[in-house]
Amino acid sequence: MALHAVSAKSADRFDDVFTTPLSETVLPKYRMPEGQSDPHTVYSLLHAELLLDGNASQNLATFCTTWSDDEVCRLMAENLGKNMIDKDEYPQTAEVESRCVHILADLWNSPAERTTMGCSTTGSSEAAMLGGLALKWRWREKRQKAGKPADRPNLVCGPVQICWDKFARYFDVELRQVPLEEGATGLRPHQLRQYVDENTIGVVAILGVTFTCDYEPVAELAAELDAIQADTGLDIPIHVDAASGGFIAPFVQPDLVWDFRLERVSSINSSGHKYGLSPLGVGWAVWREASMLPKGLIFDVNYLGGDMPTFALNFSRPGGEIIAQYYNLLRLGRAGYRKVQQACIDTARYFGERVAGMGPFELLYDGHGALPAVSYKLRDDVTGFNLYDLTELLRARGWQVPSYPLPPDRQETTIQRVMVRHGIGRDEIALLADDIERSLELLRKGAPADGRRKAFHH
Ligand SMILES: *Cc1c(COP(=O)(O)O)cnc(C)c1O
């Protein structure tokens, strides 16, 4: 039936949602409808369709916020129309962004927390691009001053998130990815020397490796770079990708030295929408001090009749997430963040103990020392099923627990990872553990995943 014919069917404004003409059709997928429809009907149909996405709180794969205070929802709605780039029109949103930058610079122990540069971004990916660009520009400036060629920059890192591959490709930098050693959860200091040279713009250290959830030893990496400088004269800065750890370590591992307390750390990125507890769409990039951000990368926008420096890949962006970030910082304070993150860590450790006790698993990371998460693999002597089978069985109960291979050099190892976030309680994780035990029983009996595996994986 053509769409105009549908809308011609008589509609009564008191129709039940599920007897309206629109609800009695398959929704258009390739062409915009000619006519208008009742907003409530469209809302209800879309609402129902999106339930197919599953329940975000049962998504144990994501690092991102899936739970927000009512106040956050209200602030987001109230500020829906505000464009954060219009600093002149929305000076108070700009002010709130600036407060967040300096609060984070202070949290990460910048020696110049009140004057340093930083900005909000759409997430850590954009923040990583900006951090990488600043490294590249500073390296180039130094090379040019010394009269040396500056056309073959490289960046050294361990098992990084895909955003660093993007940075390298988009901005013409060679990514020297150090292979993951057997038994290691990230880059190790003794591996560095072999990979750095005069064209190295920086080393990326990860506070919360995406694959394993463990921290890379930033202080030890910095000490190794100190030793390399003493031996070779190469002065190589560190950018810390603290996408997740930037909002965990300051609260629950305060003695871990990973941030601007290390002179070699020149910039840090973190995701406000991960353990920063803000809704999706905000990340942060902060430099140790203003001089670390090359002037050539800064654009001035008009702001209250003056100029405001900006540095971003995007232009228009919503202001609500930034406001929500400031709300969370104010609402929870250091004590509140500590409590929320510690509760997540305690629950992750509980889950780690349950997993360890089940028998067939070997933990890669047990929730101690880094992110509120657990990662594990099947013991080598387990046969008859694999982690993908388990993922599939858990999915039947709504749980999203992904299985995936480790990075290229260790690809033969498949692991599972469970992230515990704000809004995921102990009881929910206990139910997940019960479901894993039940699934293991089924898998040991050979059913039903055996049949499924044949069907789905040939
Ligand atoms: C999530 C993540 C990113 C990307 O961050 P987004 O906020 O999703 O853009 C980068 N690095 C690490 C280590 C991450 O965990």
Short mmCIF file of C-alpha atoms and ligand atoms in Angstrom, two decimals:
data_model
loop_
_atom_site.label_atom_id
_atom_site.label_comp_id
_atom_site.label_asym_id
_atom_site.label_seq_id
_atom_site.Cartn_x
_atom_site.Cartn_y
_atom_site.Cartn_z
CA MET A 1 0.00 0.00 0.00
CA ALA A 2 1.39 3.40 -0.94
CA LEU A 3 1.98 5.80 1.90
CA HIS A 4 -0.49 8.43 0.75
CA ALA A 5 -3.14 5.72 0.65
CA VAL A 6 -2.32 4.87 4.24
CA SER A 7 -2.65 8.42 5.44
CA ALA A 8 -5.91 8.69 3.50
CA LYS A 9 -7.39 5.94 5.65
CA SER A 10 -9.68 7.64 8.08
CA ALA A 11 -8.00 8.52 11.35
CA ASP A 12 -9.82 9.44 14.50
CA ARG A 13 -7.85 11.59 16.91
CA PHE A 14 -9.08 9.41 19.76
CA ASP A 15 -7.72 6.24 18.11
CA ASP A 16 -5.76 3.91 20.30
CA VAL A 17 -2.06 4.09 19.29
CA PHE A 18 -2.20 0.54 17.95
CA THR A 19 -5.24 1.16 15.74
CA THR A 20 -3.91 4.30 14.04
CA PRO A 21 -3.17 4.03 10.30
CA LEU A 22 0.57 4.41 10.92
CA SER A 23 0.66 1.59 13.42
CA GLU A 24 -1.01 -0.72 10.94
CA THR A 25 1.81 -0.38 8.42
CA VAL A 26 5.43 -1.40 8.27
CA LEU A 27 7.31 1.84 8.96
CA PRO A 28 8.95 3.53 5.94
CA LYS A 29 12.61 2.55 5.57
CA TYR A 30 13.69 4.16 2.31
CA ARG A 31 11.51 7.16 1.70
CA MET A 32 10.14 9.93 3.88
CA PRO A 33 6.37 9.76 4.26
CA GLU A 34 4.34 12.38 2.34
CA GLY A 35 2.04 13.21 5.21
CA GLN A 36 2.28 14.08 8.88
CA SER A 37 1.57 11.82 11.80
CA ASP A 38 0.48 12.13 15.38
CA PRO A 39 3.60 12.64 17.56
CA HIS A 40 2.36 10.32 20.30
CA THR A 41 1.89 7.48 17.83
CA VAL A 42 5.30 8.00 16.26
CA TYR A 43 6.88 8.17 19.70
CA SER A 44 5.19 4.94 20.82
CA LEU A 45 6.18 3.04 17.71
CA LEU A 46 9.79 4.19 17.89
CA HIS A 47 9.91 3.51 21.62
CA ALA A 48 8.75 -0.07 20.98
CA GLU A 49 11.17 -0.59 18.10
CA LEU A 50 14.14 0.58 20.15
CA LEU A 51 13.43 -1.97 22.88
CA LEU A 52 15.02 -4.42 20.44
CA ASP A 53 18.36 -2.81 21.31
CA GLY A 54 18.25 -4.59 24.62
CA ASN A 55 18.62 -3.22 28.08
CA ALA A 56 21.61 -0.88 28.39
CA SER A 57 22.22 -1.82 32.01
CA GLN A 58 22.67 -5.48 30.97
CA ASN A 59 25.34 -4.36 28.51
CA LEU A 60 28.48 -5.41 30.35
CA ALA A 61 30.61 -4.57 27.31
CA THR A 62 30.48 -0.80 27.48
CA PHE A 63 32.58 1.58 29.56
CA CYS A 64 30.01 4.29 28.95
CA THR A 65 27.40 5.76 31.25
CA THR A 66 24.06 3.93 31.20
CA TRP A 67 22.55 5.46 34.32
CA SER A 68 21.91 9.13 35.19
CA ASP A 69 20.34 11.09 38.02
CA ASP A 70 16.93 12.64 37.31
CA GLU A 71 18.64 16.01 37.76
CA VAL A 72 21.02 15.20 34.93
CA CYS A 73 18.08 14.31 32.67
CA ARG A 74 16.44 17.62 33.59
CA LEU A 75 19.55 19.69 32.97
CA MET A 76 20.05 17.93 29.64
CA ALA A 77 16.47 18.68 28.58
CA GLU A 78 16.63 22.30 29.77
CA ASN A 79 19.81 22.93 27.79
CA LEU A 80 18.84 21.00 24.67
CA GLY A 81 19.03 24.10 22.50
CA LYS A 82 22.46 25.29 23.61
CA ASN A 83 25.39 25.04 21.24
CA MET A 84 28.62 24.90 23.21
CA ILE A 85 30.58 26.52 20.38
CA ASP A 86 28.56 29.75 20.66
CA LYS A 87 30.65 31.12 23.49
CA ASP A 88 29.27 34.61 22.97
CA GLU A 89 25.60 33.56 23.07
CA TYR A 90 26.04 31.07 25.91
CA PRO A 91 28.82 32.56 28.02
CA GLN A 92 27.77 30.66 31.13
CA THR A 93 28.03 27.28 29.39
CA ALA A 94 31.51 28.35 28.25
CA GLU A 95 32.29 29.29 31.85
CA VAL A 96 31.10 25.87 33.07
CA GLU A 97 33.31 24.14 30.50
CA SER A 98 36.29 26.17 31.64
CA ARG A 99 35.58 25.31 35.30
CA CYS A 100 35.54 21.60 34.42
CA VAL A 101 38.89 21.91 32.61
CA HIS A 102 40.57 23.51 35.63
CA ILE A 103 38.96 21.16 38.13
CA LEU A 104 40.25 18.21 36.09
CA ALA A 105 43.69 19.80 35.72
CA ASP A 106 43.73 20.05 39.51
CA LEU A 107 42.44 16.49 39.95
CA TRP A 108 45.27 15.28 37.69
CA ASN A 109 47.83 17.39 39.58
CA SER A 110 48.78 19.94 36.94
CA PRO A 111 51.41 22.37 38.32
CA ALA A 112 49.43 25.15 36.59
CA GLU A 113 45.84 24.02 37.21
CA ARG A 114 44.37 27.53 37.08
CA THR A 115 46.08 28.70 33.90
CA THR A 116 46.62 25.60 31.82
CA MET A 117 44.80 24.79 28.59
CA GLY A 118 42.24 22.09 28.00
CA CYS A 119 38.87 21.55 26.39
CA SER A 120 35.81 19.40 26.22
CA THR A 121 35.43 17.06 23.25
CA THR A 122 32.81 14.59 22.02
CA GLY A 123 34.74 11.83 23.77
CA SER A 124 38.21 10.44 24.25
CA SER A 125 38.62 9.78 20.54
CA GLU A 126 38.49 13.47 19.67
CA ALA A 127 40.59 14.26 22.74
CA ALA A 128 43.20 11.71 21.58
CA MET A 129 43.36 13.36 18.14
CA LEU A 130 43.99 16.72 19.81
CA GLY A 131 46.60 15.27 22.18
CA GLY A 132 48.33 13.56 19.26
CA LEU A 133 48.26 16.72 17.14
CA ALA A 134 49.88 18.77 19.90
CA LEU A 135 52.63 16.13 20.21
CA LYS A 136 53.19 16.19 16.46
CA TRP A 137 53.37 20.00 16.28
CA ARG A 138 55.74 20.28 19.23
CA TRP A 139 58.05 17.62 17.74
CA ARG A 140 57.98 19.32 14.33
CA GLU A 141 58.78 22.71 15.82
CA LYS A 142 61.76 21.25 17.68
CA ARG A 143 63.03 19.43 14.58
CA GLN A 144 62.70 22.49 12.39
CA LYS A 145 64.51 24.66 14.92
CA ALA A 146 67.35 22.13 14.90
CA GLY A 147 67.38 22.15 11.09
CA LYS A 148 66.45 18.46 10.94
CA PRO A 149 63.88 16.74 8.71
CA ALA A 150 60.37 16.56 10.18
CA ASP A 151 58.54 14.44 7.68
CA ARG A 152 58.49 10.98 9.27
CA PRO A 153 56.88 11.23 12.70
CA ASN A 154 56.05 8.11 14.68
CA LEU A 155 54.03 7.44 17.82
CA VAL A 156 54.88 4.55 20.13
CA CYS A 157 52.19 2.69 22.07
CA GLY A 158 50.96 -0.69 23.32
CA PRO A 159 47.57 -2.29 22.63
CA VAL A 160 45.71 1.00 22.06
CA GLN A 161 42.07 1.70 21.36
CA ILE A 162 41.18 2.17 17.68
CA CYS A 163 41.18 5.99 18.03
CA TRP A 164 44.99 5.98 17.96
CA ASP A 165 45.03 4.02 14.71
CA LYS A 166 42.69 6.68 13.38
CA PHE A 167 44.87 9.51 14.61
CA ALA A 168 47.91 7.94 12.95
CA ARG A 169 46.18 7.40 9.63
CA TYR A 170 44.28 10.70 9.47
CA PHE A 171 47.28 12.81 10.51
CA ASP A 172 50.07 10.92 8.74
CA VAL A 173 51.94 9.53 11.68
CA GLU A 174 53.51 6.06 11.77
CA LEU A 175 51.95 4.07 14.62
CA ARG A 176 54.59 1.87 16.23
CA GLN A 177 52.47 -0.55 18.15
CA VAL A 178 54.56 -2.61 20.54
CA PRO A 179 53.35 -6.24 20.65
CA LEU A 180 51.71 -7.49 23.83
CA GLU A 181 54.08 -9.85 25.65
CA GLU A 182 52.94 -13.26 26.82
CA GLY A 183 51.29 -12.80 30.21
CA ALA A 184 51.32 -8.97 30.05
CA THR A 185 48.19 -6.78 30.06
CA GLY A 186 49.77 -3.78 28.33
CA LEU A 187 52.96 -1.96 27.29
CA ARG A 188 56.00 -2.74 29.47
CA PRO A 189 58.91 -0.29 30.08
CA HIS A 190 61.71 -2.61 28.85
CA GLN A 191 60.00 -2.78 25.44
CA LEU A 192 60.34 0.96 24.76
CA ARG A 193 63.99 1.37 23.84
CA GLN A 194 63.68 -0.76 20.75
CA TYR A 195 60.84 1.34 19.34
CA VAL A 196 61.66 5.00 20.01
CA ASP A 197 63.96 7.20 17.94
CA GLU A 198 64.48 10.85 16.99
CA ASN A 199 61.19 10.81 15.02
CA THR A 200 59.08 9.70 17.97
CA ILE A 201 56.57 12.44 18.76
CA GLY A 202 55.52 10.74 21.99
CA VAL A 203 54.56 7.58 23.82
CA VAL A 204 50.93 6.84 24.62
CA ALA A 205 50.41 5.19 28.01
CA ILE A 206 46.97 3.78 28.71
CA LEU A 207 45.29 4.03 32.08
CA GLY A 208 42.77 1.26 31.55
CA VAL A 209 43.65 -0.90 28.53
CA THR A 210 40.51 -1.53 26.50
CA PHE A 211 41.20 -5.25 26.07
CA THR A 212 42.22 -6.22 29.58
CA CYS A 213 41.08 -3.25 31.78
CA ASP A 214 44.48 -3.10 33.50
CA TYR A 215 46.60 0.06 33.80
CA GLU A 216 49.90 0.43 32.02
CA PRO A 217 52.69 1.40 34.46
CA VAL A 218 52.93 5.09 33.55
CA ALA A 219 55.57 6.01 36.17
CA GLU A 220 57.80 3.11 35.10
CA LEU A 221 57.35 4.01 31.43
CA ALA A 222 58.33 7.61 32.31
CA ALA A 223 61.39 6.39 34.23
CA GLU A 224 62.48 4.30 31.24
CA LEU A 225 62.13 7.37 29.00
CA ASP A 226 64.26 9.30 31.53
CA ALA A 227 66.91 6.61 31.21
CA ILE A 228 66.66 6.70 27.42
CA GLN A 229 67.11 10.49 27.52
CA ALA A 230 70.17 10.15 29.75
CA ASP A 231 71.70 7.68 27.28
CA THR A 232 70.68 9.14 23.95
CA GLY A 233 69.49 12.71 24.51
CA LEU A 234 66.02 11.91 23.14
CA ASP A 235 63.40 13.79 25.16
CA ILE A 236 60.12 12.00 24.46
CA PRO A 237 56.87 13.16 26.09
CA ILE A 238 54.04 10.93 27.31
CA HIS A 239 50.37 11.38 26.55
CA VAL A 240 48.19 9.41 28.96
CA ASP A 241 45.04 7.93 27.45
CA ALA A 242 43.08 7.83 30.70
CA ALA A 243 39.73 7.36 28.94
CA SER A 244 38.48 5.26 31.84
CA GLY A 245 41.18 5.47 34.49
CA GLY A 246 41.21 9.28 34.64
CA PHE A 247 38.04 9.21 36.73
CA ILE A 248 38.94 6.07 38.72
CA ALA A 249 42.57 6.39 39.80
CA PRO A 250 42.32 9.83 41.51
CA PHE A 251 39.56 8.51 43.75
CA VAL A 252 40.36 4.89 44.51
CA GLN A 253 44.08 4.63 43.76
CA PRO A 254 45.21 8.10 44.97
CA ASP A 255 48.78 6.94 45.60
CA LEU A 256 49.25 5.68 42.07
CA VAL A 257 51.46 8.24 40.31
CA TRP A 258 50.35 8.36 36.67
CA ASP A 259 49.39 11.99 36.00
CA PHE A 260 51.04 15.45 35.82
CA ARG A 261 53.01 14.59 38.94
CA LEU A 262 55.26 12.94 36.35
CA GLU A 263 57.03 15.72 34.51
CA ARG A 264 57.12 13.65 31.34
CA VAL A 265 53.32 13.56 31.11
CA SER A 266 52.42 16.47 28.85
CA SER A 267 48.74 15.76 28.22
CA ILE A 268 45.88 13.57 29.38
CA ASN A 269 42.55 12.60 27.86
CA SER A 270 39.58 11.10 29.62
CA SER A 271 35.97 10.28 28.77
CA GLY A 272 33.46 12.26 30.81
CA HIS A 273 30.88 9.80 29.52
CA LYS A 274 32.68 6.76 30.94
CA TYR A 275 33.63 6.79 34.61
CA GLY A 276 33.23 10.58 34.54
CA LEU A 277 29.56 9.54 35.02
CA SER A 278 28.15 12.03 32.50
CA PRO A 279 25.77 11.12 29.68
CA LEU A 280 27.17 10.17 26.27
CA GLY A 281 28.90 12.89 24.31
CA VAL A 282 31.64 14.39 26.43
CA GLY A 283 35.38 13.86 26.80
CA TRP A 284 38.26 15.98 28.06
CA ALA A 285 41.75 16.88 26.91
CA VAL A 286 44.02 18.71 29.34
CA TRP A 287 47.62 19.86 28.94
CA ARG A 288 50.17 19.99 31.72
CA GLU A 289 50.60 23.74 31.24
CA ALA A 290 49.55 26.21 28.58
CA SER A 291 52.92 26.13 26.79
CA MET A 292 52.40 22.44 25.88
CA LEU A 293 49.62 23.30 23.45
CA PRO A 294 51.16 24.85 20.32
CA LYS A 295 49.65 28.26 19.55
CA GLY A 296 49.20 27.40 15.88
CA LEU A 297 46.54 24.83 16.77
CA ILE A 298 44.37 27.36 18.61
CA PHE A 299 41.55 29.31 16.99
CA ASP A 300 40.06 32.37 18.60
CA VAL A 301 36.30 32.76 18.72
CA ASN A 302 34.43 35.84 19.78
CA TYR A 303 33.45 35.70 23.43
CA LEU A 304 31.79 38.49 25.37
CA GLY A 305 33.37 40.99 23.05
CA GLY A 306 36.79 39.44 23.61
CA ASP A 307 38.54 36.45 22.15
CA MET A 308 38.27 32.95 23.55
CA PRO A 309 40.81 30.34 22.46
CA THR A 310 39.27 27.12 21.13
CA PHE A 311 40.80 23.92 19.98
CA ALA A 312 38.55 21.19 18.58
CA LEU A 313 37.86 19.08 15.53
CA ASN A 314 34.12 19.71 15.68
CA PHE A 315 32.23 22.95 15.54
CA SER A 316 28.61 22.75 16.78
CA ARG A 317 28.08 20.42 19.71
CA PRO A 318 25.49 20.14 22.47
CA GLY A 319 26.28 21.94 25.72
CA GLY A 320 24.18 19.68 27.97
CA GLU A 321 26.79 16.96 28.51
CA ILE A 322 29.32 19.55 29.69
CA ILE A 323 26.77 20.99 32.11
CA ALA A 324 25.98 17.47 33.32
CA GLN A 325 29.70 16.90 33.91
CA TYR A 326 29.88 19.98 36.11
CA TYR A 327 26.71 18.85 37.92
CA ASN A 328 28.33 15.48 38.71
CA LEU A 329 31.54 17.11 39.93
CA LEU A 330 29.53 19.41 42.22
CA ARG A 331 26.92 16.87 43.28
CA LEU A 332 29.27 14.04 44.19
CA GLY A 333 32.45 15.82 45.08
CA ARG A 334 35.59 13.78 45.66
CA ALA A 335 33.92 11.74 48.39
CA GLY A 336 30.95 10.85 46.20
CA TYR A 337 33.08 9.80 43.22
CA ARG A 338 35.21 7.72 45.57
CA LYS A 339 32.11 5.94 46.93
CA VAL A 340 30.57 5.30 43.52
CA GLN A 341 33.80 3.99 41.99
CA GLN A 342 34.71 1.92 45.06
CA ALA A 343 31.27 0.30 45.02
CA CYS A 344 31.84 -0.65 41.37
CA ILE A 345 35.30 -2.02 42.18
CA ASP A 346 33.96 -4.07 45.10
CA THR A 347 31.29 -5.54 42.85
CA ALA A 348 33.84 -6.30 40.12
CA ARG A 349 36.02 -8.11 42.67
CA TYR A 350 33.02 -10.10 43.87
CA PHE A 351 32.37 -11.10 40.27
CA GLY A 352 36.06 -11.97 39.79
CA GLU A 353 35.88 -14.33 42.77
CA ARG A 354 32.73 -15.95 41.42
CA VAL A 355 34.32 -16.43 37.99
CA ALA A 356 37.53 -17.83 39.50
CA GLY A 357 35.50 -20.33 41.50
CA MET A 358 33.57 -21.68 38.53
CA GLY A 359 36.45 -23.80 37.31
CA PRO A 360 36.95 -23.39 33.57
CA PHE A 361 38.19 -19.78 33.63
CA GLU A 362 41.58 -18.18 34.07
CA LEU A 363 41.45 -14.52 35.13
CA LEU A 364 43.54 -12.00 33.19
CA TYR A 365 42.46 -9.14 35.43
CA ASP A 366 40.56 -9.68 38.68
CA GLY A 367 39.38 -6.16 39.49
CA HIS A 368 42.34 -5.36 41.74
CA GLY A 369 44.48 -2.28 41.06
CA ALA A 370 42.84 -0.78 38.00
CA LEU A 371 39.31 -0.47 36.49
CA PRO A 372 36.11 -1.89 38.04
CA ALA A 373 36.07 -4.81 35.63
CA VAL A 374 37.10 -8.40 35.19
CA SER A 375 38.66 -10.09 32.16
CA TYR A 376 39.21 -13.79 31.75
CA LYS A 377 39.78 -16.60 29.26
CA LEU A 378 38.97 -20.30 29.13
CA ARG A 379 41.66 -22.55 30.60
CA ASP A 380 43.72 -24.23 27.91
CA ASP A 381 42.47 -27.71 28.88
CA VAL A 382 38.79 -26.82 28.41
CA THR A 383 37.39 -28.42 25.27
CA GLY A 384 33.98 -28.89 23.70
CA PHE A 385 32.88 -25.25 23.80
CA ASN A 386 34.33 -21.78 23.57
CA LEU A 387 33.61 -18.30 24.95
CA TYR A 388 31.55 -17.36 21.90
CA ASP A 389 29.13 -20.17 22.84
CA LEU A 390 28.85 -18.73 26.33
CA THR A 391 28.23 -15.23 24.96
CA GLU A 392 25.39 -16.63 22.88
CA LEU A 393 23.72 -18.44 25.78
CA LEU A 394 23.96 -15.38 28.03
CA ARG A 395 22.39 -13.30 25.30
CA ALA A 396 19.23 -15.40 25.65
CA ARG A 397 18.80 -13.84 29.11
CA GLY A 398 19.54 -10.35 27.82
CA TRP A 399 23.15 -10.18 29.05
CA GLN A 400 25.62 -8.65 26.65
CA VAL A 401 28.98 -10.15 27.53
CA PRO A 402 31.23 -9.98 24.48
CA SER A 403 34.01 -12.39 23.56
CA TYR A 404 36.85 -11.12 21.42
CA PRO A 405 40.43 -11.92 20.47
CA LEU A 406 43.38 -10.12 22.06
CA PRO A 407 45.34 -7.72 19.75
CA PRO A 408 46.94 -9.10 16.53
CA ASP A 409 50.11 -10.59 18.03
CA ARG A 410 48.10 -12.55 20.62
CA GLN A 411 45.05 -13.15 18.48
CA GLU A 412 44.83 -16.87 19.25
CA THR A 413 43.65 -15.96 22.76
CA THR A 414 39.93 -15.23 23.15
CA ILE A 415 38.81 -13.34 26.21
CA GLN A 416 35.65 -12.07 27.85
CA ARG A 417 35.37 -8.80 29.70
CA VAL A 418 32.75 -7.56 32.15
CA MET A 419 32.61 -3.86 33.02
CA VAL A 420 30.94 -2.80 36.26
CA ARG A 421 29.59 0.74 36.09
CA HIS A 422 27.53 3.20 38.11
CA GLY A 423 23.98 1.82 38.18
CA ILE A 424 24.96 -1.87 38.07
CA GLY A 425 24.42 -3.31 41.52
CA ARG A 426 25.77 -6.31 43.37
CA ASP A 427 22.55 -8.28 42.97
CA GLU A 428 22.52 -7.78 39.21
CA ILE A 429 26.08 -9.10 38.97
CA ALA A 430 25.18 -12.05 41.23
CA LEU A 431 22.33 -12.91 38.84
CA LEU A 432 24.77 -12.73 35.94
CA ALA A 433 27.16 -15.09 37.72
CA ASP A 434 24.27 -17.53 38.36
CA ASP A 435 23.39 -17.41 34.67
CA ILE A 436 27.01 -18.09 33.70
CA GLU A 437 27.03 -21.15 35.96
CA ARG A 438 23.78 -22.41 34.43
CA SER A 439 25.12 -21.81 30.93
CA LEU A 440 28.32 -23.71 31.72
CA GLU A 441 26.23 -26.70 32.79
CA LEU A 442 24.42 -26.65 29.47
CA LEU A 443 27.67 -26.26 27.55
CA ARG A 444 29.28 -29.17 29.39
CA LYS A 445 26.31 -31.33 28.38
CA GLY A 446 26.97 -30.28 24.82
CA ALA A 447 23.61 -28.60 24.30
CA PRO A 448 22.22 -26.48 22.93
CA ALA A 449 25.22 -24.46 21.79
CA ASP A 450 26.68 -27.40 19.85
CA GLY A 451 23.74 -27.34 17.50
CA ARG A 452 23.82 -23.58 17.32
CA ARG A 453 27.50 -23.51 16.62
CA LYS A 454 26.91 -25.78 13.65
CA ALA A 455 24.14 -23.57 12.45
CA PHE A 456 25.83 -20.24 12.94
CA HIS A 457 29.52 -20.98 12.46
CA HIS A 458 29.08 -23.71 9.76
C1 LIG B 1 36.86 4.28 25.22
C2 LIG B 1 38.28 4.53 24.97
C3 LIG B 1 38.68 5.43 23.98
C4 LIG B 1 37.68 6.13 23.10
O1 LIG B 1 36.90 6.97 23.88
P1 LIG B 1 35.48 7.55 23.44
O2 LIG B 1 35.12 8.39 24.60
O3 LIG B 1 34.60 6.36 23.24
O4 LIG B 1 35.69 8.33 22.19
C5 LIG B 1 40.03 5.67 23.84
N1 LIG B 1 40.93 5.05 24.60
C6 LIG B 1 40.59 4.17 25.56
C7 LIG B 1 41.66 3.53 26.40
C8 LIG B 1 39.24 3.87 25.78
O5 LIG B 1 38.89 3.02 26.74
#
